[in-house]
N, CA, C and O of each residue as an XYZ file, in Angstrom:
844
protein
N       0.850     -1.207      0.000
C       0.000      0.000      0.000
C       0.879      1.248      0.000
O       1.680      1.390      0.924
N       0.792      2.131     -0.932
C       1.356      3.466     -0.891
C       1.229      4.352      0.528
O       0.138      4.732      0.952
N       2.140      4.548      1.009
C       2.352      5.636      2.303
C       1.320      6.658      2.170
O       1.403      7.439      1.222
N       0.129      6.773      3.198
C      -0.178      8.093      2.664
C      -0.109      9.582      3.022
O      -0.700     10.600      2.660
N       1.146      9.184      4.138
C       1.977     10.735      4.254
C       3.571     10.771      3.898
O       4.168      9.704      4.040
N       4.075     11.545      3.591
C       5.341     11.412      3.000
C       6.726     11.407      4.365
O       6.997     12.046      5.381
N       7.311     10.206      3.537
C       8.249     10.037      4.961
C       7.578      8.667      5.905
O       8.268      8.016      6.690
N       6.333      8.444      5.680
C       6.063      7.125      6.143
C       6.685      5.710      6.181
O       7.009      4.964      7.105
N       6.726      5.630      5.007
C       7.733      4.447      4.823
C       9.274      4.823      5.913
O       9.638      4.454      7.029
N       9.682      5.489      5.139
C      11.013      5.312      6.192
C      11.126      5.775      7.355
O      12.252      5.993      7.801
N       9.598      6.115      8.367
C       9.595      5.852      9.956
C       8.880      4.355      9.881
O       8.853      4.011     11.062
N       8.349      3.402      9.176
C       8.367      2.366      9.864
C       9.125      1.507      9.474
O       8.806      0.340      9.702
N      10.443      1.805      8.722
C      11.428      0.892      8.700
C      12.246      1.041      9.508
O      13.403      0.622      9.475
N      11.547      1.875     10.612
C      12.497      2.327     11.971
C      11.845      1.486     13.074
O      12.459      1.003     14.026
N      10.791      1.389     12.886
C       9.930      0.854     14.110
C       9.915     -1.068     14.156
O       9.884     -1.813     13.176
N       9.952     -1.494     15.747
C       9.334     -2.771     15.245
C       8.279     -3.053     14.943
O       8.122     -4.214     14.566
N       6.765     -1.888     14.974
C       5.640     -2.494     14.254
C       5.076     -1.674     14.060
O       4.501     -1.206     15.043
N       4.872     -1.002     12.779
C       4.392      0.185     12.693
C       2.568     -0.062     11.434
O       2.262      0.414     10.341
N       1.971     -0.856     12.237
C       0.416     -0.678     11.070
C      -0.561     -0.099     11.385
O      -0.879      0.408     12.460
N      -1.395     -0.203      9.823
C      -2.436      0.906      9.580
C      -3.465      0.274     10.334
O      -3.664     -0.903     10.033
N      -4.349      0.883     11.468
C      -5.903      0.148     11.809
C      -7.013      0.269     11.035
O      -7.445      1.404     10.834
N      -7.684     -0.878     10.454
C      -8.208     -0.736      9.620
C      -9.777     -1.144     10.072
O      -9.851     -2.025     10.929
N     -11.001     -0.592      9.580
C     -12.237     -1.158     10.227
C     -12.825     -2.034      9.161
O     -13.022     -1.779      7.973
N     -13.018     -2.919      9.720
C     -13.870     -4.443      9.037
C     -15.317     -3.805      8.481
O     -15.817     -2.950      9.212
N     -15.741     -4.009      7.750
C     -17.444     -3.059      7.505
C     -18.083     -4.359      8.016
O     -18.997     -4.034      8.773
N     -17.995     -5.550      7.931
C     -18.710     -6.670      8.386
C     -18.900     -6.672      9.994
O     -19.891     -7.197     10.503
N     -17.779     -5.985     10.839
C     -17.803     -5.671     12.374
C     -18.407     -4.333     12.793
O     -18.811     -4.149     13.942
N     -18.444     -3.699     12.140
C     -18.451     -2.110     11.730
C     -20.089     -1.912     13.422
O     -20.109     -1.023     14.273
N     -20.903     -2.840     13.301
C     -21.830     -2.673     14.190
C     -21.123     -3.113     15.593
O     -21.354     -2.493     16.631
N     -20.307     -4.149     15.545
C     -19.612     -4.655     16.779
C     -18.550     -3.468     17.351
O     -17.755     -3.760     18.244
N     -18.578     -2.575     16.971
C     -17.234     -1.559     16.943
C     -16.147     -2.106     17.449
O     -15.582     -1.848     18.512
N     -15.794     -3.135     16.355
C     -14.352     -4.067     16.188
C     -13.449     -3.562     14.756
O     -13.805     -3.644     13.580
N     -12.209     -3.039     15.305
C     -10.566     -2.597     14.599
C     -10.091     -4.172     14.681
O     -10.314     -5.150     15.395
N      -8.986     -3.700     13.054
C      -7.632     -4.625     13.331
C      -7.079     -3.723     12.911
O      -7.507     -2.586     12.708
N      -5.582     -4.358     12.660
C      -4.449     -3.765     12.076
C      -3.938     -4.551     10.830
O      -4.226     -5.748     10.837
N      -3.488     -4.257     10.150
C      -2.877     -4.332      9.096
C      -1.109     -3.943      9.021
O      -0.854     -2.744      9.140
N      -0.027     -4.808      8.849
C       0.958     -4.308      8.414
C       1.190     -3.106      7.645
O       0.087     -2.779      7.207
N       2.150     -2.206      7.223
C       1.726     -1.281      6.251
C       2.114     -1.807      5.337
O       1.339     -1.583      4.408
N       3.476     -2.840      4.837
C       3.670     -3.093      3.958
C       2.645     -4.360      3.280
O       2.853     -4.735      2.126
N       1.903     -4.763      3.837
C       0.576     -5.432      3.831
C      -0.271     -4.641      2.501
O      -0.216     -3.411      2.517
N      -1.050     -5.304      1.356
C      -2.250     -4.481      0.738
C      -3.612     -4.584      2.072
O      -3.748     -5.459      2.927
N      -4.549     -3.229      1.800
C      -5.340     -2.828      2.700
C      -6.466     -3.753      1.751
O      -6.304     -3.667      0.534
N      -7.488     -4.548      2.201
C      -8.415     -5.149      1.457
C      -9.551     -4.404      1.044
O      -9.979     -3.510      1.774
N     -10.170     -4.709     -0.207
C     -11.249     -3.467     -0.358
C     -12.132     -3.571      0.581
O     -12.581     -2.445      0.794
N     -12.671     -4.439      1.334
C     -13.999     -4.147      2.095
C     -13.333     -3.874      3.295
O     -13.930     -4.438      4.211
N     -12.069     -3.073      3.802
C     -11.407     -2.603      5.159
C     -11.166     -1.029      5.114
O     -10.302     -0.586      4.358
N     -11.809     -0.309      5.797
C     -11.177      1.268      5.462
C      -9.799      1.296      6.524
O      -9.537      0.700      7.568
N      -9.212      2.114      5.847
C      -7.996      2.817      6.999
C      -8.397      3.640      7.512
O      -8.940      4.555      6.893
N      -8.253      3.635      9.214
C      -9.301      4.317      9.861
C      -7.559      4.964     10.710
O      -7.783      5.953     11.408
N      -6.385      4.633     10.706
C      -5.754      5.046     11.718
C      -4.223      4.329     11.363
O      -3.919      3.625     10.400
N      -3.501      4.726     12.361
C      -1.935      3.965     12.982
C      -1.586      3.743     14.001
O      -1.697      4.618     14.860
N      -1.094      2.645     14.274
C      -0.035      2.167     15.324
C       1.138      1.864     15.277
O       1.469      1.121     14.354
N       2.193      2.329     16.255
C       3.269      2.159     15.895
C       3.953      1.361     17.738
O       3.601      1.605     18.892
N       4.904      0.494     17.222
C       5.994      0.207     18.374
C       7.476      0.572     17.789
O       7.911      0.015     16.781
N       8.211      1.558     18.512
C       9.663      1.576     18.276
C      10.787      1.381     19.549
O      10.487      1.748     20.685
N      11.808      0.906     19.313
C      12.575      1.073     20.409
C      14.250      1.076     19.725
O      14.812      0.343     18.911
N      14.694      2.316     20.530
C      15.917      2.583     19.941
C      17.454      1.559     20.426
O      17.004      0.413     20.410
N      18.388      1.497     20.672
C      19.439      0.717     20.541
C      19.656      0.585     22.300
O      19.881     -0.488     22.859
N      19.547      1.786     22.940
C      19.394      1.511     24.097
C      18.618      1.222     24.862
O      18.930      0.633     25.897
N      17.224      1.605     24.523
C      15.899      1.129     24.941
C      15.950     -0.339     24.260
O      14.865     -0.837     24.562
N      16.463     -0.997     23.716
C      16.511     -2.395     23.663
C      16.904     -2.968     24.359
O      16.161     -3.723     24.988
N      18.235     -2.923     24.615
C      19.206     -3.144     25.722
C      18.174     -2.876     27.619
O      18.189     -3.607     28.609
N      17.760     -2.127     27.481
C      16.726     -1.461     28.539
C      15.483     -2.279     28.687
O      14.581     -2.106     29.507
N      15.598     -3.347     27.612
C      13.725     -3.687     27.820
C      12.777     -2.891     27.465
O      11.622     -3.199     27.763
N      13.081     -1.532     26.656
C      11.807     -0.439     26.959
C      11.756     -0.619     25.350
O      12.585     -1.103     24.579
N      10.150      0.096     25.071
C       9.683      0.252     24.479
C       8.476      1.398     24.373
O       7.686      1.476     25.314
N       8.308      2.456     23.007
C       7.530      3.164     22.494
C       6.714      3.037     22.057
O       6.831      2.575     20.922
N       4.969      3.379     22.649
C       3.717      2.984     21.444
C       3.323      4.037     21.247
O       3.199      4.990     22.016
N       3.089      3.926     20.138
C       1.921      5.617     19.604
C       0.883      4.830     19.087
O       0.892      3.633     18.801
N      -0.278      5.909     18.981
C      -1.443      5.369     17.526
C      -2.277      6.882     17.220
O      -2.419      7.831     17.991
N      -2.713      6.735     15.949
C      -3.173      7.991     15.417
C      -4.519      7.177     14.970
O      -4.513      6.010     14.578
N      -5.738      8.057     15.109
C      -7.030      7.244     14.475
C      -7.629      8.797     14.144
O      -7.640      9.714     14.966
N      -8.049      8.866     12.958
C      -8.442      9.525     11.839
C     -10.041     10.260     12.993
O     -10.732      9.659     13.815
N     -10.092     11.581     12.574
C     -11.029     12.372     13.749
C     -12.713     11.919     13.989
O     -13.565     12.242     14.817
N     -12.690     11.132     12.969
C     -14.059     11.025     12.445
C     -14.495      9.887     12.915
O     -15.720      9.766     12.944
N     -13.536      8.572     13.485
C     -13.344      7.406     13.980
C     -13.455      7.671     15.466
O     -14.400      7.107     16.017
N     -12.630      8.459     16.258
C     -12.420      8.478     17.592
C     -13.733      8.256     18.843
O     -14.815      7.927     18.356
N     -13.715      8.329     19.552
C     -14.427      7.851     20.828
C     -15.701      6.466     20.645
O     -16.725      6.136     21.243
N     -14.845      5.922     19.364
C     -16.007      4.166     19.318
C     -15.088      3.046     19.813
O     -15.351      1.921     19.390
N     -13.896      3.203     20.769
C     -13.257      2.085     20.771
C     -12.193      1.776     20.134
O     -11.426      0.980     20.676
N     -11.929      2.215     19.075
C     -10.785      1.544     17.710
C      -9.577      1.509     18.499
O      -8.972      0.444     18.616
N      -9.012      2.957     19.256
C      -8.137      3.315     19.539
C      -7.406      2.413     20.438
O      -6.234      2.037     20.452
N      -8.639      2.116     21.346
C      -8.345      1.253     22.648
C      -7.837     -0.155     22.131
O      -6.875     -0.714     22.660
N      -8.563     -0.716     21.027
C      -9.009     -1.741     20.685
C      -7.238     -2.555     20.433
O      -6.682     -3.596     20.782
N      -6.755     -0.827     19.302
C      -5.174     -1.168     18.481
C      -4.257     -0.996     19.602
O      -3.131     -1.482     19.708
N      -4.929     -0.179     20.499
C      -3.605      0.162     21.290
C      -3.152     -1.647     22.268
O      -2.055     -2.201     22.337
N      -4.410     -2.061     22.820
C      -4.640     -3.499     23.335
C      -3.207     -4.561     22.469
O      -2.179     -5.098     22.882
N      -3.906     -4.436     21.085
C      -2.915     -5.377     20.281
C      -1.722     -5.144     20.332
O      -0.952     -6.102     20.251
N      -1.166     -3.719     20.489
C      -0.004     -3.803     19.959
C       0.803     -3.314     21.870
O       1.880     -2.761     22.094
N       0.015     -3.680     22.623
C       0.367     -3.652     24.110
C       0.470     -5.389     24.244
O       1.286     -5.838     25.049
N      -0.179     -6.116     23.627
C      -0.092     -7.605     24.158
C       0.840     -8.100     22.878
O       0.972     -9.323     22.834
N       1.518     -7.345     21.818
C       2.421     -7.877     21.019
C       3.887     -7.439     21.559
O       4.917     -7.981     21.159
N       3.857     -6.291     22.609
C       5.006     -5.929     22.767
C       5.528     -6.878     23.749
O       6.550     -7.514     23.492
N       4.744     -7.059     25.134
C       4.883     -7.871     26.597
C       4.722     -9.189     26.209
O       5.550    -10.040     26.533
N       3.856     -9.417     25.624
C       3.973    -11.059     25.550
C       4.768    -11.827     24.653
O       5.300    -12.918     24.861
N       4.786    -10.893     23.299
C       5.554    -11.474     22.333
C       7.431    -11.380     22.264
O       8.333    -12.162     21.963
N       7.324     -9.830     22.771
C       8.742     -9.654     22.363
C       9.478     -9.007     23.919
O      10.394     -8.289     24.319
N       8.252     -9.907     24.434
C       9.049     -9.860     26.095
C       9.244     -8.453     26.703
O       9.971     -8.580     27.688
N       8.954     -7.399     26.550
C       9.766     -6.203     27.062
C       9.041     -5.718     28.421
O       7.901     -6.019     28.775
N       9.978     -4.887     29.106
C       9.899     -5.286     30.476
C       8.887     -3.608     30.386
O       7.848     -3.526     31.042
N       9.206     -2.814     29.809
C       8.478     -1.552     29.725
C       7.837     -0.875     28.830
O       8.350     -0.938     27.713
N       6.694     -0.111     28.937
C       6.449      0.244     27.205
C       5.902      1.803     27.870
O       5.208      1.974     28.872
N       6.489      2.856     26.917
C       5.636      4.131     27.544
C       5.298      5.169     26.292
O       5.604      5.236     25.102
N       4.701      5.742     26.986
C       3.779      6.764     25.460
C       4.107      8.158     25.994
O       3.687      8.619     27.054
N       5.009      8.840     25.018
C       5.128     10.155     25.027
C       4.225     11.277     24.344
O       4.023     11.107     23.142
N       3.562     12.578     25.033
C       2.862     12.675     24.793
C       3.417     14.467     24.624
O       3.879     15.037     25.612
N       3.261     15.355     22.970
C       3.395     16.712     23.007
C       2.474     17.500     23.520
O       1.264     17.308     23.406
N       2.927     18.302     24.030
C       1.682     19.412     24.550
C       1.219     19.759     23.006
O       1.914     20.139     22.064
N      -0.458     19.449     23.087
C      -1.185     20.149     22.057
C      -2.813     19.968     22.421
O      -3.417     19.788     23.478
N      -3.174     20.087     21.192
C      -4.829     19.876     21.406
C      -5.356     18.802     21.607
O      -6.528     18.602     21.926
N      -4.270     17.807     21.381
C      -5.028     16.299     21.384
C      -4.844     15.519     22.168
O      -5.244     14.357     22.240
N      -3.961     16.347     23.092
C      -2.595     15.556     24.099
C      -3.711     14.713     25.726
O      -3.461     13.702     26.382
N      -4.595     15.462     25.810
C      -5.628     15.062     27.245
C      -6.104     13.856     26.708
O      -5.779     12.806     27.262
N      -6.930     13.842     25.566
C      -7.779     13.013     25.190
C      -6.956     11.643     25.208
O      -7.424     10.631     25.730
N      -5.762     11.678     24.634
C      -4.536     10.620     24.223
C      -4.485     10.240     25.773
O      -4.885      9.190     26.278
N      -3.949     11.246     26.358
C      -3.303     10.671     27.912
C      -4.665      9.775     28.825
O      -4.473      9.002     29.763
N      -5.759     10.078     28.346
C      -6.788      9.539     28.931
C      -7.105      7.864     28.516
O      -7.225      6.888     29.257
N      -7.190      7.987     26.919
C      -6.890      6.966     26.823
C      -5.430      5.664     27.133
O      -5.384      4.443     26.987
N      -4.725      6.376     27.460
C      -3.396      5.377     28.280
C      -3.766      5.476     29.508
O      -3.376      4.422     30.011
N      -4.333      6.154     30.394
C      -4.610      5.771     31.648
C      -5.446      4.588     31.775
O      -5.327      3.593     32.490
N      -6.523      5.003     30.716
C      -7.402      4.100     30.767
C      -7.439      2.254     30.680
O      -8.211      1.389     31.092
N      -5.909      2.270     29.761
C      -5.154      0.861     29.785
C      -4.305      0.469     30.744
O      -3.834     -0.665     30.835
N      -4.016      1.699     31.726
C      -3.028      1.159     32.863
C      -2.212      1.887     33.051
O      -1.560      1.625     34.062
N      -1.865      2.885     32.429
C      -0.553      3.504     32.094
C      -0.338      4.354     33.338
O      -1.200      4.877     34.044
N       0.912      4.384     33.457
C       0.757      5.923     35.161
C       1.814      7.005     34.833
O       2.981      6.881     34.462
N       1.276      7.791     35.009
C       1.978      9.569     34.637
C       3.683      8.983     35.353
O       4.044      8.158     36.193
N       4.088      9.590     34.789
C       5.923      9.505     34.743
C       6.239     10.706     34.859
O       7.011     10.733     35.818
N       6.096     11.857     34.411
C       6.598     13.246     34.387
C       6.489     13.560     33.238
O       6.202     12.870     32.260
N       6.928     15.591     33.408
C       6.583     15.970     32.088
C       8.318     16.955     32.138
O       8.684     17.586     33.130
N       8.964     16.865     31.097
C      10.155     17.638     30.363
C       9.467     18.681     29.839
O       8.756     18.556     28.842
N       9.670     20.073     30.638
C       9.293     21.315     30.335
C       9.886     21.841     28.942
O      10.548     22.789     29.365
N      10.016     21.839     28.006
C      10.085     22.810     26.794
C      11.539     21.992     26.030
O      12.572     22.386     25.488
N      10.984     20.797     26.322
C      12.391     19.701     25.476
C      12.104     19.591     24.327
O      13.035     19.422     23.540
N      11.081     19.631     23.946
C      11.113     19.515     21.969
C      10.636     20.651     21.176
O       9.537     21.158     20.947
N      12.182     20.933     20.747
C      11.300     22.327     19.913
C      10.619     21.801     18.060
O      11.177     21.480     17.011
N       9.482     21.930     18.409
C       8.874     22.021     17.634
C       8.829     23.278     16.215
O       8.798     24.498     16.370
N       8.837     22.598     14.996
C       9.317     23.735     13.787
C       8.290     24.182     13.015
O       7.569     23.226     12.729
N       7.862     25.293     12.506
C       6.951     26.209     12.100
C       6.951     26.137     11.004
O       8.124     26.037     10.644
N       5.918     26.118      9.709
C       5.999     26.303      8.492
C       6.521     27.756      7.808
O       6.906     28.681      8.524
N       6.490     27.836      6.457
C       7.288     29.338      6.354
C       8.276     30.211      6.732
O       8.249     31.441      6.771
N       9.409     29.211      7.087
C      10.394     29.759      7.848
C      10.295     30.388      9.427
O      11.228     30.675     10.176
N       9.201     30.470      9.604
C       9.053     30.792     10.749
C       9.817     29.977     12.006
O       9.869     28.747     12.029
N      10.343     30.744     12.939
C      10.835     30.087     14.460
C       9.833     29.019     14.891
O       8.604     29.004     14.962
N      10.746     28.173     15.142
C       9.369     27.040     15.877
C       9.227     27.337     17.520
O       9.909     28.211     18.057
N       8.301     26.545     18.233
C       8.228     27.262     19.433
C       8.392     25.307     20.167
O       8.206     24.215     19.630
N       8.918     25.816     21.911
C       9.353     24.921     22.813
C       7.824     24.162     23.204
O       6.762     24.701     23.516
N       8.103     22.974     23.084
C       7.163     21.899     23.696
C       7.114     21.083     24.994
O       8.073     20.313     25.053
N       6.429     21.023     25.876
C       6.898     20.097     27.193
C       6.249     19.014     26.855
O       5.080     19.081     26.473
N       6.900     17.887     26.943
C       6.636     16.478     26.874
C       6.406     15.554     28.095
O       7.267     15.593     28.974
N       5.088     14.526     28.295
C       4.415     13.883     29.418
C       5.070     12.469     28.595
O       5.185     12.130     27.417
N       5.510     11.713     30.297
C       5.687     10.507     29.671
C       4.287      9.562     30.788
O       3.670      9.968     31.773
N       4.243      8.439     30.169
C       3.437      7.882     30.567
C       3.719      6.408     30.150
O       3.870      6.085     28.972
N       3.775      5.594     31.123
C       4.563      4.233     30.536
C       3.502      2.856     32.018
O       2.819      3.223     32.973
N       3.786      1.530     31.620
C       3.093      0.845     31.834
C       4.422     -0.848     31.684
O       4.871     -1.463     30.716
N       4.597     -0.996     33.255
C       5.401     -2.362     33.500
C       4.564     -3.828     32.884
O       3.362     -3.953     32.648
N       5.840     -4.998     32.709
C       5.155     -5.811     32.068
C       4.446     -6.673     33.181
O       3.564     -7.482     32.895
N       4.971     -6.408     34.714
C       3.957     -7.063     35.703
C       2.940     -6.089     35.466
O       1.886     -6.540     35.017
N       3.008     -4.874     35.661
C       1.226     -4.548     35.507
C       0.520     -4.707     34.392
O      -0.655     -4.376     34.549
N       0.800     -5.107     33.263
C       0.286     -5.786     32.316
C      -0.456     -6.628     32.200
O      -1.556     -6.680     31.650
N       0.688     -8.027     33.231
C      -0.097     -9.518     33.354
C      -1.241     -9.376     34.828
O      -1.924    -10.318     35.229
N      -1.224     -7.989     35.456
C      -2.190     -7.827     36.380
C      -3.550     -7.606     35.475
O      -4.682     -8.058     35.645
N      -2.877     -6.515     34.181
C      -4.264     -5.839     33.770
C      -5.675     -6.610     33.536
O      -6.775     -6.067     33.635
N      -5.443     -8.004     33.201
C      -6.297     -9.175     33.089
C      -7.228     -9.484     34.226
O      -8.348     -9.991     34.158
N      -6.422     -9.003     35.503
C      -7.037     -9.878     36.439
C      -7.826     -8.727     37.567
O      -8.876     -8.878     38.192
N      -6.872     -7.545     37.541
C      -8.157     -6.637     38.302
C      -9.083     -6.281     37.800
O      -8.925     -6.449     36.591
N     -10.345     -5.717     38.077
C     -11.183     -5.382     37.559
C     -11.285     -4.087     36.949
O     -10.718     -3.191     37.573
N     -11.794     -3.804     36.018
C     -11.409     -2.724     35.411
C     -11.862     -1.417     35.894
O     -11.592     -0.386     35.279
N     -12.485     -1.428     36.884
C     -12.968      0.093     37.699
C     -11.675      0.175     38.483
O     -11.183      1.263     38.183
N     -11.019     -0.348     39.201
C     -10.132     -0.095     40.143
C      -8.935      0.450     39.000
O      -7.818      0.181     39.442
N      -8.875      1.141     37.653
C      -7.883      1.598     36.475
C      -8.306      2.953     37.194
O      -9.526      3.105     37.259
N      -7.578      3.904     37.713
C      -7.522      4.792     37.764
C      -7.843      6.116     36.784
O      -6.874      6.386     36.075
N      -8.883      6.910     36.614
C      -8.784      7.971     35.648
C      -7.345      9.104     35.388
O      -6.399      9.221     36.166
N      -7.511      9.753     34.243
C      -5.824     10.663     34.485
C      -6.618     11.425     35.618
O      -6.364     10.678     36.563
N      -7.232     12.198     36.021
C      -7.394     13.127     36.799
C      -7.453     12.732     38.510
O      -7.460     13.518     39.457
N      -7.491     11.243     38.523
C      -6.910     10.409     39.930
C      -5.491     10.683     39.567
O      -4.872     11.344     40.401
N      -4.754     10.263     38.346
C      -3.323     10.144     38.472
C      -3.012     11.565     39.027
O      -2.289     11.775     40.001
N      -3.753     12.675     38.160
C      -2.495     13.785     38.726
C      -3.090     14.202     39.977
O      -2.302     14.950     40.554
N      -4.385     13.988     40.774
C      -4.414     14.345     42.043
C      -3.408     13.536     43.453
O      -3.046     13.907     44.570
N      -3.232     12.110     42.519
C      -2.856     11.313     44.058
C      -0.749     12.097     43.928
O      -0.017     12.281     44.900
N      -0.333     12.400     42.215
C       0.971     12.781     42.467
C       0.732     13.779     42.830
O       1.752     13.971     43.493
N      -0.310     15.374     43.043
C       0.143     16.211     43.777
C      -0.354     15.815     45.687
O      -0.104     16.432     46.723
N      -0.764     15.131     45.548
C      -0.529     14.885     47.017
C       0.625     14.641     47.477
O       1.295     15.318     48.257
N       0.987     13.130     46.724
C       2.571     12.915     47.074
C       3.529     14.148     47.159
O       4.469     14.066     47.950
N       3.365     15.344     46.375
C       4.073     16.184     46.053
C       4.365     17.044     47.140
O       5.418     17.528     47.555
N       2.676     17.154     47.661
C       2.305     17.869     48.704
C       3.119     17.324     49.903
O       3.901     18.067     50.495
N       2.978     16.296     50.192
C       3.531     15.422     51.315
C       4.961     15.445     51.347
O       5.475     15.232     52.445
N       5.590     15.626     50.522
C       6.760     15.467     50.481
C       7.011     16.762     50.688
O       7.493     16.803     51.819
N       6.972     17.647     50.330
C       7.590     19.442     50.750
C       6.748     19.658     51.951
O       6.982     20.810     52.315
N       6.122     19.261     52.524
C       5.511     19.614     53.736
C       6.707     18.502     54.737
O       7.224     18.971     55.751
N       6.962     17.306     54.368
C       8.159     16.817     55.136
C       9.651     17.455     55.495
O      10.300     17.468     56.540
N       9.915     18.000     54.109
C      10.897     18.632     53.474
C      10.961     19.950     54.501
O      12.080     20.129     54.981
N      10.182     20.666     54.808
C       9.735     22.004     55.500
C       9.928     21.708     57.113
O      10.292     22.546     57.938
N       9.671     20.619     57.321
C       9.506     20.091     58.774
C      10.428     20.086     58.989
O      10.881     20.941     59.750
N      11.323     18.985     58.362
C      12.723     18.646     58.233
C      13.652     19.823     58.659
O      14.455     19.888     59.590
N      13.372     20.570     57.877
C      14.271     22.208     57.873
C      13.989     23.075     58.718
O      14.760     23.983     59.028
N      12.739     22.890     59.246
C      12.523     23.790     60.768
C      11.651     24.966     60.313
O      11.315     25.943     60.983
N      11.264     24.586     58.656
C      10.798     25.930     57.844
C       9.081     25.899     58.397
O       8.436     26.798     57.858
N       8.591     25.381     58.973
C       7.192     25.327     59.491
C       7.256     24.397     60.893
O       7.988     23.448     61.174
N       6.327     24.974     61.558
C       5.856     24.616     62.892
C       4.512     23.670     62.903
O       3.868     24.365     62.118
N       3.710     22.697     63.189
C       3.108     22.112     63.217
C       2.137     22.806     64.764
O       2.743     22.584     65.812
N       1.048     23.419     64.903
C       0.190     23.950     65.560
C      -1.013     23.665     65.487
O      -1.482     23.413     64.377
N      -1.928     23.624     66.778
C      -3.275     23.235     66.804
C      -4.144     24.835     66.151
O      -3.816     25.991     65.882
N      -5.413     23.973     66.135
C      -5.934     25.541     65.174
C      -6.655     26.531     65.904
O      -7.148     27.601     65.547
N      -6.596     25.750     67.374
C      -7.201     27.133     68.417
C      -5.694     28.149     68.310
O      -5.823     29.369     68.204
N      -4.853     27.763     68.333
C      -3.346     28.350     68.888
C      -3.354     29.464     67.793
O      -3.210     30.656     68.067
N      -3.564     28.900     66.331
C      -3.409     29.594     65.158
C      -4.576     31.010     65.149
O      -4.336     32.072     64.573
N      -5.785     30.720     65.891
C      -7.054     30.905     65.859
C      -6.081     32.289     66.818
O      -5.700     33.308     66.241
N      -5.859     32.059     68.127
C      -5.130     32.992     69.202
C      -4.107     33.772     68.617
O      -4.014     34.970     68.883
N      -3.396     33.247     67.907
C      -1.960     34.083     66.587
C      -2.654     35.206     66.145
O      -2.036     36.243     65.905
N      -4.077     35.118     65.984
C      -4.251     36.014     64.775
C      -4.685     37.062     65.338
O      -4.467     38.175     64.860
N      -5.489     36.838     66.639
C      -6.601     37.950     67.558
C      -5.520     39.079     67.791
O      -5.818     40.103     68.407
């Protein structure tokens, strides 16, 4: 099948699995995706609805780690597909090719919540975000402007858990980033103690401070 953005081909001769998700019209009521290789022909009764990709570079091999992305076309999104490819190519990475880590980097943009929601939603747990590490480049010569990047990644024991807890106890992103600013909280409030930088007081005492 012809690439149908330019430069395609030679990012998935970078990747270990880089295919198109394609929707079955015969499943089309089941809201059931597959994937397709890219170098694969797409069959006529399958639309290309999207991509998935796994890459891992020379040291992230060595590391066990591994990269997933997936892109699904705007018109496709919130029926499942996404979840569906991301599933496959999460149980091709851990089970098949063994890797001990897999995480999804995510650019600050418009699409970036919706994405991170869906990786929570498979298991994934906030890692941190690199304030203004990718500069991003502008059309027309124009200056490109700084990007902060969220990582978000998912062990291969919590993987072989994901089967067995139930799927309400998956945390939403907006549990993830409340329980890390607690931790956050907790920790500079230790940090403060530690240093003598705050006093610990009852709230009549505080109540008497102020009169």
């Amino acid at each position: 099948m012809q690439a149908p953005v330019p430069y395609l081909i030679n990012f998935a001769e970078d990747c270990l699995l880089c295919a198109i998700v394609v929707l079955r019209r015969d499943y089309e009521d089941q809201a059931s995706g597959d994937f397709i290789l890219l170098e694969q022909e797409v069959p006529s009764e399958e639309e290309p609805i999207g991509l998935v990709y796994v890459t891992a570079g020379p040291a992230q091999n060595a590391a066990q780690e591994a990269n997933v992305g997936i892109i699904i076309s705007e018109c496709h999104r919130r029926k499942g597909y996404a979840r569906e490819a991301l599933e496959l190519a999460l149980r091709w990475a851990f089970e098949d090719l063994k890797f001990h880590r897999v995480q999804g980097v995510f650019m600050n943009d418009a699409q970036k919540d919706r994405a991170m929601r869906l990786f929570v939603g498979q298991g994934f747990t906030h890692e941190g975000t690199r304030r203004r590490s990718v500069l991003k480049p502008e059309r027309g010569g124009v200056v490109g402007v700084w990007k902060d990047v969220t990582y978000f990644a998912m062990l291969d024991t919590e993987w072989a858990l994901k089967g067995v807890l139930p799927r309400d106890t998956v945390p939403t992103l907006w549990d993830e980033m409340f329980a890390r600013h607690t931790r956050e909280r907790e920790e500079m409030v230790k940090w403060d103690e530690k240093h003598n930088r705050i006093r610990k007081v009852s709230s009549t005492e505080t109540l008497r401070d102020g009169e």
